[in-house]
C-alpha positions in Angstrom: 129.5 266.0 128.0 128.5 265.8 124.3 125.0 264.9 123.4 123.5 263.6 120.2 122.7 267.2 119.4 126.4 268.1 119.4 126.9 266.8 115.8 130.4 268.2 115.4 131.7 266.7 118.7 130.4 263.2 118.6 132.5 260.5 116.8 130.2 258.9 114.1 131.0 255.3 115.0 129.3 254.0 118.1 129.7 250.6 119.8 126.7 248.3 120.2 127.0 245.9 123.1 124.5 243.2 121.8 127.2 240.6 121.1 129.5 241.7 123.9 127.2 241.3 126.9 125.9 237.8 126.2 127.5 234.6 125.0 125.5 234.2 121.7 124.0 236.5 119.1 122.6 236.3 115.5 125.6 236.5 113.1 126.8 234.5 110.1 130.3 236.1 109.9 133.6 235.0 111.4 133.4 235.1 115.2 136.5 235.5 117.4 137.1 232.7 119.8 136.7 234.1 123.3 135.9 232.9 126.8 132.1 232.9 127.1 131.9 232.6 130.8 130.5 235.6 132.6 134.0 236.6 133.8 135.4 236.0 130.3 132.8 238.2 128.6 133.2 240.9 131.2 137.0 241.0 130.6 136.5 241.0 126.8 133.9 243.7 126.8 135.9 246.0 129.1 139.0 245.5 126.8 136.9 246.4 123.7 135.3 249.4 125.4 138.8 250.6 126.5 140.0 250.3 123.0 136.9 252.0 121.6 137.3 254.9 124.0 141.0 255.3 123.2 140.1 255.3 119.5 137.6 258.2 119.9 134.3 256.3 120.3 132.0 257.9 122.8 128.6 256.4 122.0 127.7 253.0 123.7 124.5 251.2 123.1 123.1 248.7 125.6 119.8 247.0 126.6 118.6 244.6 129.4 118.3 241.9 126.8 122.0 242.1 126.0 122.8 239.7 128.8 124.9 241.6 131.3 125.8 244.5 129.0 124.3 247.1 131.3 126.1 245.6 134.4 129.4 245.5 132.6 128.9 249.0 131.2 128.1 250.4 134.7 131.3 248.7 136.1 133.4 250.2 133.4 132.0 253.7 133.9 132.5 253.5 137.6 136.1 252.2 137.3 137.2 254.5 134.5 135.6 257.8 135.6 134.9 258.9 132.0 132.4 261.8 131.8 132.2 262.5 128.1 130.3 259.5 126.9 126.8 259.2 125.4 125.0 256.1 126.5 121.7 254.7 125.4 119.8 251.8 126.7 116.3 250.3 126.0 113.4 248.6 127.5 111.0 246.0 126.2 113.0 242.8 125.8 114.3 240.4 128.5 117.2 238.0 128.2 116.1 234.4 129.1 118.8 232.1 127.7 120.5 232.0 131.1 124.0 231.9 129.6 123.4 228.5 128.1 125.5 227.9 124.9 123.4 226.3 122.2 120.2 227.3 124.0 117.2 225.9 122.2 114.3 228.3 121.9 114.1 232.0 122.2 117.0 233.9 123.8 114.9 236.9 124.7 111.2 237.7 125.0 109.4 240.9 124.2 107.2 242.6 126.7 106.0 246.2 125.9 103.8 246.5 128.9 103.8 249.4 131.4 104.7 247.0 134.1 107.9 245.9 132.3 108.8 249.5 131.5 108.6 250.4 135.2 110.6 247.3 136.1 113.4 247.8 133.5 113.7 251.5 134.1 114.4 250.9 137.8 117.6 249.0 136.7 118.6 251.0 133.7 118.4 254.4 135.4 121.6 253.4 137.3 123.4 254.5 134.2 122.4 258.1 134.9 123.8 260.7 134.6 125.7 259.3 131.6 122.5 257.9 130.1 121.4 260.3 127.4 118.9 258.2 125.5 116.2 255.7 126.6 114.5 253.8 123.8 111.6 251.4 123.1 113.3 248.2 122.0 112.1 247.1 118.6 108.8 249.0 118.4 106.4 247.5 115.8 102.9 248.4 114.9 101.5 245.0 115.7 102.4 245.2 119.4 100.3 248.3 119.9 103.2 250.0 121.8 102.9 253.2 119.7 99.2 253.6 120.7 99.5 252.6 124.4 98.9 255.9 126.1 99.9 254.6 129.6 103.3 253.6 128.3 103.8 256.8 126.2 102.8 258.9 129.2 105.4 257.2 131.5 108.1 257.7 128.9 107.2 261.4 128.7 107.4 261.6 132.5 110.9 260.0 132.4 111.9 262.5 129.8 110.8 265.4 132.0 112.1 264.0 135.2 115.6 263.1 134.0 116.3 265.1 130.9 117.1 261.9 128.9 116.0 261.8 125.3 113.3 259.3 124.4 114.0 257.1 121.4 112.6 254.3 119.5 114.3 251.4 117.8 112.6 249.6 114.9 112.8 246.1 113.4 110.9 244.0 110.9 109.4 244.3 107.5 107.2 247.2 108.6 109.8 249.3 110.3 109.3 252.2 107.9 105.6 252.4 108.9 106.6 252.2 112.6 109.1 255.1 112.1 106.4 257.2 110.4 104.0 256.6 113.2 106.5 257.3 115.9 107.7 260.5 114.2 104.2 262.0 114.5 103.5 261.2 118.2 103.2 264.2 120.6 102.7 264.5 124.3 101.6 267.8 125.7 102.2 269.4 122.4 105.8 268.3 121.9 107.2 265.4 119.9 107.8 262.4 122.2 110.6 260.7 120.3 113.9 262.5 119.8 116.0 259.6 118.5 115.4 256.9 115.9 117.6 253.7 115.9 116.8 251.9 112.6 118.1 248.9 110.7 119.7 250.1 107.5 122.4 248.5 105.3 123.2 247.6 101.7 120.5 245.0 101.6 117.7 246.7 103.6 117.3 250.3 102.3 113.6 250.4 102.7 113.7 253.3 105.2 116.0 255.5 103.2 113.6 258.3 102.2 112.0 258.7 105.7 115.5 258.7 107.3 116.7 261.4 105.0 113.6 263.5 105.8 114.1 263.1 109.5 117.7 264.2 109.2 116.5 267.3 107.3 114.1 267.9 110.2 117.0 267.8 112.7 116.0 264.4 114.3 118.7 262.2 115.6 119.2 259.0 113.5 121.2 256.0 114.6 121.9 253.1 112.2 122.0 249.5 113.5 122.8 246.2 111.8 124.9 248.0 109.2 126.6 244.7 108.3 123.3 242.9 108.0 124.3 240.4 110.7 127.3 239.4 108.7 125.5 238.9 105.4 127.7 241.5 103.7 130.7 239.1 103.9 131.1 236.4 101.3 129.3 233.3 102.4 128.6 230.1 100.4 125.2 229.8 102.1 124.1 232.9 100.3 125.0 232.4 96.7 122.2 234.8 95.6 124.4 237.6 96.9 127.4 236.7 94.8 127.2 240.0 92.7 127.2 242.0 96.0 130.2 240.1 97.3 132.1 240.8 94.1 131.3 244.5 94.3 132.3 244.7 97.9 135.6 242.9 97.4 136.4 245.2 94.5 135.6 248.3 96.5 137.6 247.0 99.5 140.6 246.7 97.2 140.0 250.1 95.7 139.9 251.8 99.1 142.4 249.7 100.9 140.1 248.6 103.7 138.0 245.6 104.6 134.5 244.9 103.4 133.2 245.9 106.8 134.5 249.5 106.4 133.0 249.8 103.0 129.6 248.6 104.2 129.7 250.9 107.2 130.8 253.8 104.9 127.8 253.1 102.7 125.5 253.8 105.6 127.3 257.0 106.6 127.4 258.4 103.1 123.8 257.5 102.2 122.0 258.7 105.3 124.5 261.0 107.1 123.3 259.6 110.4 124.4 260.9 113.7 125.8 257.4 114.6 126.4 254.1 112.9 126.8 251.3 115.4 129.6 248.8 115.2 128.8 245.3 116.6 132.4 244.3 117.0 133.1 241.4 119.3 136.8 242.1 119.7 139.5 244.7 119.3 140.7 243.5 115.9 137.2 243.6 114.5 136.7 247.1 115.9 140.0 248.3 114.5 138.9 247.2 111.1 135.5 248.9 111.5 137.2 252.1 112.5 138.9 252.3 109.1 135.5 253.6 107.9 136.9 257.0 108.9 139.7 256.7 106.4 137.6 256.5 103.2 134.8 258.2 101.3 132.7 256.4 98.7 132.1 258.3 95.5 128.8 258.6 93.8 129.6 255.6 91.5 130.5 253.5 94.5 127.2 254.4 96.2 125.1 253.8 93.1 126.7 250.4 92.6 126.1 249.2 96.2 122.6 250.7 96.2 121.6 248.3 93.5 121.8 245.3 95.8 118.9 246.3 98.0 116.2 243.6 98.5 112.6 244.0 99.7 112.1 244.5 103.4 110.0 241.3 103.5 112.8 239.2 102.0 115.4 240.8 104.2 113.6 240.1 107.5 112.3 236.7 106.4 115.9 235.6 105.8 117.0 237.2 109.1 114.4 235.3 111.0 115.9 232.0 109.8 119.4 232.9 111.1 120.7 231.0 114.1 122.3 232.3 117.3 126.0 231.7 117.5 
């Protein structure tokens, strides 16, 4: 079975299950019409995973807060018998929307306590032995998770007991500072975190330098939200991104692929991460995302797209106002 260390074996596009395992997610792009009952989402997610696997994808990203993503993933693994996948899951968020469409209020709650780690690990460890990475979900400095010795000690124990790699995902305007803090943490003389899953895209490039340094150090880097929750696609609600839309349309014509493939390729070429996650909700979307493998952006393309970065504060403030759909 390949692992994140087997850089030459692992297909660089992974599949994130955030939008596949629950009926609503944060996105402003075009959303395929699907049956959003539990059975409908199960059927759709299994079809997408089958297509992903057939297309070469081996990395699948789950979390307890992704509705029933872990359950569907376990069912798929059990029924298909694949043994060459790399799975990750997380702890720290709980899904609370109860499958209600148009749910008012939070869809998930954060709890980085030791009690919640113990509770969620009991469920997530069912993904063993295919589970390679266990991550803190959206670690930030303000929650104190990166200084909570009881939690860090338990994560280190899980690492030693199971052999899984311990990772950290980051979000928010201070994610760069959280990465730097996590990168230095040691338990019993060894670095605790092996894997860093970070938001990076054309708009939010704040973590660029630290990610490049970590790649040079041999750390595993995974890019999430590469399409900025759909904001890379032309949208009249975001007229301030008109110049970016024009550039992306021009480059999509130049390379003969969709805007999504250009935006994904930007992340691959700028960071050279181990994995960039696709958030595709259907087979057609995933097929378009997979065209990222057909192109390479030249230096001029990268420089042009690199000019559209915004401050991290602006990026996350705008994201916080986006609705679930």
